[in-house]
Backbone as JSON, one array per atom type, in Angstrom:
{
  "sequence": "MREVTASRVVDATPAELSEWLDPPTIVRAEGSFDVESVENRDDAVVVVASGPGMALPLRFEDRDGAIYYTQAGEQGPFSAMETWIELEDADADSGTRVTVRSSASLAAPLPFGDRIAAWKRGGEVTRLLEAVEDAFD",
  "N": [[0.85, -1.18, 0.0], [0.4, 2.25, -0.68], [0.8, 5.59, 0.54], [-0.81, 8.77, 0.48], [-0.77, 12.21, 1.3], [-2.32, 15.29, 1.99], [-2.93, 18.75, 2.68], [-4.84, 21.65, 3.65], [-5.42, 25.0, 4.68], [-8.41, 26.24, 5.84], [-10.85, 28.77, 5.84], [-12.75, 28.46, 8.16], [-14.54, 27.12, 10.98], [-13.71, 24.2, 12.98], [-16.15, 22.95, 13.69], [-17.97, 23.9, 11.74], [-16.8, 22.79, 9.46], [-16.95, 20.04, 10.06], [-19.69, 19.65, 9.95], [-20.17, 20.13, 7.22], [-18.64, 18.14, 6.04], [-19.99, 15.56, 5.49], [-20.59, 12.03, 4.86], [-21.81, 11.47, 2.15], [-21.27, 13.93, 0.84], [-18.48, 14.02, 0.91], [-17.82, 11.83, -0.78], [-18.93, 12.72, -3.24], [-17.42, 15.08, -3.6], [-14.85, 14.09, -4.0], [-14.96, 13.27, -6.61], [-14.87, 10.96, -8.29], [-16.91, 9.09, -8.13], [-20.49, 8.54, -8.04], [-23.11, 8.99, -5.63], [-24.93, 6.31, -4.7], [-26.49, 5.12, -2.67], [-27.24, 5.62, 0.85], [-26.65, 4.36, 4.02], [-27.44, 4.47, 7.34], [-25.9, 3.17, 10.1], [-25.56, 1.71, 13.41], [-22.87, 2.02, 14.24], [-21.57, 3.19, 12.11], [-21.61, 4.87, 8.88], [-22.64, 3.79, 5.79], [-21.86, 4.3, 2.53], [-22.9, 3.65, -0.67], [-21.09, 3.83, -3.44], [-21.07, 4.62, -6.88], [-19.82, 4.02, -10.16], [-18.59, 3.98, -13.54], [-19.47, 0.86, -14.51], [-19.2, -0.28, -11.95], [-19.94, -0.68, -8.44], [-19.34, 0.31, -5.16], [-19.08, -0.24, -1.66], [-18.51, 2.18, 0.83], [-17.32, 2.61, 4.0], [-17.89, 4.73, 6.65], [-16.63, 6.16, 9.63], [-16.34, 7.65, 12.91], [-13.28, 8.26, 14.29], [-11.58, 8.82, 17.04], [-12.1, 11.59, 16.83], [-11.42, 12.06, 14.19], [-12.44, 11.76, 10.76], [-12.91, 8.7, 9.4], [-12.61, 6.47, 6.73], [-13.18, 3.57, 4.71], [-12.8, 1.29, 1.97], [-15.25, -1.02, 1.89], [-15.54, -4.5, 1.95], [-14.94, -6.62, -0.96], [-15.43, -5.52, -3.4], [-14.71, -3.15, -5.95], [-12.14, -0.76, -7.03], [-9.84, -1.03, -5.52], [-7.7, -3.19, -3.62], [-7.33, -2.67, -1.05], [-8.17, 0.2, 0.86], [-7.86, 3.07, 2.77], [-8.83, 6.01, 4.49], [-8.22, 9.04, 6.23], [-9.57, 11.95, 7.61], [-8.6, 14.82, 9.11], [-9.13, 17.49, 11.37], [-7.83, 20.5, 12.55], [-7.14, 23.32, 14.62], [-5.65, 25.96, 12.92], [-4.52, 28.38, 13.52], [-5.1, 31.17, 15.65], [-6.35, 33.18, 14.13], [-6.45, 32.1, 11.61], [-8.1, 30.04, 10.72], [-8.95, 26.62, 10.01], [-6.95, 23.74, 9.77], [-7.21, 21.3, 7.36], [-6.51, 18.04, 6.97], [-5.87, 15.37, 4.85], [-5.3, 11.99, 4.71], [-4.51, 9.2, 2.87], [-4.33, 5.77, 2.14], [-3.7, 3.27, -0.26], [-4.16, 0.31, -2.24], [-3.98, -1.2, -5.33], [-6.43, -3.29, -6.89], [-5.99, -4.78, -9.18], [-3.59, -6.94, -10.73], [-1.12, -5.37, -11.59], [2.01, -4.1, -12.88], [3.61, -1.78, -10.78], [1.23, -1.2, -9.5], [0.41, -0.25, -6.93], [1.47, 2.31, -6.98], [-0.09, 3.44, -8.98], [-2.58, 3.33, -7.73], [-2.11, 5.09, -5.58], [-1.66, 7.44, -7.02], [-4.21, 7.81, -8.15], [-5.77, 8.12, -5.8], [-4.5, 10.4, -4.82], [-5.32, 12.39, -6.64], [-8.08, 12.38, -6.08], [-8.09, 13.16, -3.39], [-7.02, 15.73, -3.61], [-9.06, 16.98, -5.13], [-11.13, 16.82, -3.24], [-10.15, 18.51, -1.17], [-10.05, 20.93, -2.59], [-12.78, 21.33, -3.06], [-13.7, 21.65, -0.43], [-12.35, 23.99, 0.27], [-13.47, 25.79, -1.65], [-16.13, 25.78, -0.79], [-16.06, 27.33, 1.49], [-15.1, 29.81, 0.82]],
  "CA": [[0.0, 0.0, 0.0], [1.09, 3.55, -0.72], [0.04, 6.64, 1.22], [-0.75, 10.15, 0.03], [-1.24, 13.15, 2.31], [-2.42, 16.68, 1.54], [-3.69, 19.56, 3.63], [-5.14, 23.04, 3.33], [-6.03, 25.79, 5.74], [-9.71, 26.7, 5.35], [-11.42, 29.83, 6.68], [-13.97, 27.93, 8.79], [-14.28, 26.46, 12.26], [-13.84, 22.74, 12.89], [-17.57, 22.57, 13.75], [-18.55, 24.16, 10.41], [-16.24, 21.8, 8.53], [-17.51, 18.73, 10.41], [-21.06, 19.61, 9.44], [-20.11, 20.06, 5.76], [-17.97, 16.9, 5.62], [-20.76, 14.34, 5.71], [-20.11, 11.0, 3.93], [-22.15, 11.64, 0.73], [-20.57, 15.1, 0.32], [-17.09, 13.62, 0.7], [-17.75, 10.99, -1.98], [-19.16, 13.57, -4.4], [-16.32, 16.03, -3.74], [-13.67, 13.41, -4.55], [-15.15, 13.38, -8.05], [-14.76, 9.73, -9.09], [-18.1, 8.26, -8.03], [-21.77, 9.1, -7.64], [-23.68, 8.34, -4.45], [-26.07, 5.47, -5.05], [-27.33, 5.0, -1.48], [-26.62, 5.9, 2.15], [-27.27, 3.58, 5.09], [-26.95, 4.81, 8.68], [-25.86, 2.04, 11.02], [-25.23, 2.13, 14.77], [-21.47, 2.36, 14.42], [-20.98, 3.71, 10.88], [-22.46, 5.22, 7.74], [-22.15, 3.12, 4.59], [-22.26, 4.95, 1.28], [-22.6, 2.86, -1.86], [-20.65, 4.73, -4.5], [-21.1, 3.92, -8.16], [-19.13, 4.62, -11.29], [-18.72, 3.14, -14.74], [-19.33, -0.59, -14.37], [-18.95, -0.78, -10.6], [-20.5, -0.06, -7.25], [-18.55, -0.13, -4.02], [-19.48, 0.33, -0.37], [-17.51, 2.9, 1.62], [-17.74, 2.63, 5.4], [-17.42, 5.93, 7.34], [-16.72, 6.12, 11.09], [-15.59, 8.66, 13.66], [-12.21, 7.62, 15.07], [-10.84, 9.79, 17.84], [-12.29, 12.93, 16.29], [-11.11, 12.09, 12.75], [-13.35, 11.02, 9.89], [-12.18, 7.56, 8.86], [-13.42, 5.62, 5.86], [-12.48, 2.51, 4.02], [-13.58, 0.5, 1.03], [-15.74, -2.19, 2.6], [-15.74, -5.65, 1.07], [-13.98, -6.94, -2.01], [-15.8, -4.85, -4.64], [-14.09, -1.85, -6.14], [-10.85, -0.71, -7.72], [-8.73, -1.23, -4.6], [-7.72, -4.36, -2.75], [-7.46, -2.05, 0.27], [-8.14, 1.66, 0.82], [-8.24, 3.71, 4.02], [-8.64, 7.46, 4.45], [-8.47, 9.8, 7.45], [-9.69, 13.39, 7.47], [-8.39, 15.39, 10.43], [-9.34, 18.93, 11.46], [-7.18, 21.1, 13.71], [-6.99, 24.77, 14.55], [-4.4, 26.34, 12.26], [-4.01, 29.55, 14.23], [-6.25, 31.89, 16.2], [-7.02, 33.97, 13.09], [-6.22, 31.53, 10.28], [-9.04, 29.0, 10.33], [-8.74, 25.23, 10.38], [-6.18, 22.91, 8.84], [-7.85, 20.05, 6.97], [-5.48, 17.12, 6.47], [-6.42, 14.11, 4.35], [-4.31, 10.95, 4.51], [-5.15, 8.02, 2.29], [-3.45, 4.71, 1.64], [-4.47, 2.42, -1.16], [-3.5, -0.73, -3.01], [-4.82, -1.52, -6.48], [-6.92, -4.67, -6.92], [-5.5, -5.46, -10.37], [-2.18, -7.32, -10.64], [-0.35, -4.61, -12.58], [3.27, -3.55, -12.39], [3.45, -0.46, -10.19], [-0.18, -1.05, -9.16], [0.22, 0.61, -5.76], [1.74, 3.68, -7.41], [-1.29, 3.88, -9.71], [-3.61, 3.54, -6.7], [-1.76, 6.32, -4.86], [-1.88, 8.55, -7.95], [-5.66, 8.0, -8.23], [-6.21, 8.69, -4.52], [-3.96, 11.76, -4.74], [-6.24, 13.26, -7.39], [-9.34, 12.48, -5.35], [-7.83, 13.95, -2.18], [-6.88, 17.13, -4.05], [-10.4, 17.49, -5.48], [-11.87, 16.99, -1.99], [-9.67, 19.72, -0.5], [-10.48, 22.08, -3.38], [-14.21, 21.51, -2.81], [-13.83, 22.2, 0.92], [-11.89, 25.38, 0.18], [-14.48, 26.53, -2.41], [-17.36, 25.88, 0.0], [-15.91, 28.31, 2.57], [-14.52, 31.07, 0.31]],
  "C": [[0.89, 1.23, 0.0], [0.19, 4.59, -0.08], [0.26, 7.98, 0.55], [-1.33, 11.02, 1.15], [-1.26, 14.54, 1.7], [-3.2, 17.45, 2.59], [-3.85, 20.98, 3.11], [-5.67, 23.71, 4.58], [-7.28, 26.43, 5.15], [-10.26, 27.71, 6.35], [-12.78, 29.4, 7.21], [-13.57, 27.3, 10.11], [-14.33, 24.95, 12.07], [-15.3, 22.28, 12.92], [-18.25, 22.78, 12.4], [-18.07, 23.12, 9.4], [-16.81, 20.41, 8.8], [-18.93, 18.58, 9.88], [-21.07, 19.44, 7.92], [-19.58, 18.71, 5.29], [-18.78, 15.66, 6.01], [-20.37, 13.32, 4.63], [-20.54, 11.2, 2.46], [-21.43, 12.84, 0.09], [-19.11, 14.78, 0.04], [-16.95, 12.82, -0.58], [-17.94, 11.84, -3.23], [-17.97, 14.51, -4.66], [-15.06, 15.38, -4.29], [-13.75, 13.29, -6.07], [-15.06, 12.12, -8.88], [-16.06, 8.93, -9.15], [-19.32, 9.09, -7.69], [-22.25, 8.35, -6.39], [-24.94, 7.61, -4.87], [-27.04, 5.33, -3.88], [-26.5, 5.31, -0.24], [-27.38, 5.12, 3.2], [-26.61, 3.96, 6.42], [-27.05, 3.58, 9.57], [-25.5, 2.56, 12.4], [-23.82, 2.67, 14.89], [-20.82, 3.02, 13.2], [-22.06, 4.17, 9.91], [-21.84, 4.53, 6.53], [-22.75, 3.81, 3.38], [-21.91, 3.99, 0.15], [-22.33, 3.86, -2.97], [-20.64, 3.96, -5.81], [-20.39, 4.75, -9.23], [-19.29, 3.7, -12.47], [-18.43, 1.67, -14.46], [-19.06, -1.1, -12.97], [-19.73, -0.02, -9.56], [-19.7, -0.59, -6.08], [-19.04, 0.53, -2.75], [-18.29, 0.99, 0.31], [-18.06, 3.06, 3.03], [-17.07, 3.8, 6.11], [-17.65, 5.79, 8.84], [-16.02, 7.36, 11.66], [-14.56, 7.9, 14.48], [-11.39, 8.69, 15.75], [-10.9, 11.19, 17.25], [-11.95, 13.08, 14.82], [-12.21, 11.35, 12.0], [-12.5, 9.93, 9.24], [-13.11, 6.81, 7.92], [-12.55, 4.67, 5.07], [-13.41, 1.87, 3.0], [-13.98, -0.77, 1.76], [-15.94, -3.33, 1.59], [-14.69, -5.74, -0.03], [-14.29, -6.23, -3.32], [-15.05, -3.54, -4.74], [-12.71, -1.92, -6.74], [-9.65, -1.04, -6.83], [-8.84, -2.57, -3.89], [-7.81, -3.89, -1.3], [-7.38, -0.53, 0.08], [-8.64, 2.17, 2.16], [-7.95, 5.2, 3.9], [-9.01, 8.06, 5.8], [-8.56, 11.27, 7.08], [-9.62, 13.97, 8.88], [-8.52, 16.91, 10.35], [-8.63, 19.44, 12.7], [-7.06, 22.6, 13.52], [-5.63, 25.09, 13.94], [-3.72, 27.46, 13.03], [-5.26, 30.29, 14.71], [-7.03, 32.63, 15.12], [-7.01, 33.31, 11.72], [-7.2, 30.45, 9.86], [-8.62, 27.63, 10.81], [-7.92, 24.52, 9.31], [-6.93, 21.6, 8.63], [-6.76, 19.18, 6.36], [-6.16, 15.82, 6.06], [-5.24, 13.17, 4.07], [-5.03, 9.74, 3.95], [-4.09, 7.03, 1.85], [-4.3, 3.74, 0.83], [-3.55, 1.42, -1.86], [-4.46, -1.15, -4.11], [-5.21, -2.99, -6.49], [-6.37, -5.45, -8.11], [-4.01, -5.78, -10.25], [-1.36, -6.64, -11.75], [1.01, -4.22, -12.02], [3.02, -2.13, -11.87], [2.01, -0.17, -9.78], [-0.42, -0.13, -7.97], [0.53, 2.07, -6.08], [0.54, 4.26, -8.15], [-2.41, 4.19, -8.72], [-3.35, 4.84, -5.95], [-1.98, 7.55, -5.75], [-3.39, 8.86, -8.05], [-6.19, 8.64, -6.95], [-5.7, 10.11, -4.35], [-4.84, 12.76, -5.47], [-7.55, 13.46, -6.66], [-9.2, 13.33, -4.09], [-7.72, 15.43, -2.53], [-8.23, 17.73, -4.4], [-11.24, 17.72, -4.23], [-11.44, 18.27, -1.29], [-10.06, 20.98, -1.27], [-11.97, 22.37, -3.15], [-14.46, 22.11, -1.42], [-13.46, 23.68, 0.9], [-12.93, 26.26, -0.53], [-15.75, 26.76, -1.59], [-17.28, 26.99, 1.06], [-15.2, 29.57, 2.13], [-15.52, 32.2, 0.38]]
}
């Protein structure tokens, strides 16, 4: 598995960002999949994301104040994928730092498959951060 990390300082409070960063919004903001369904469970929210020729469940949880999600099950482009979104005060007057860390491994047996998976996740993470920034400009 390969990991990608990116962050931005956004002119919003952690509470405002937490409200905006709900699971369906996160999936849409990443830009690769549409939201097919959302199921609220006791311990998690499962979003079924769909794209050309596939549907995959993404399981979202709160882990120690961070938003954590993973590709659930064996369906999807990754053999494994985990993502953490963390919010922390950047400075008294500067807003909130949004940090997204994602690690992924491609399901297909290709040379450099994990590099391809990290490249794909890197693009999705960047689009997510751009959407967050745009929402609070």
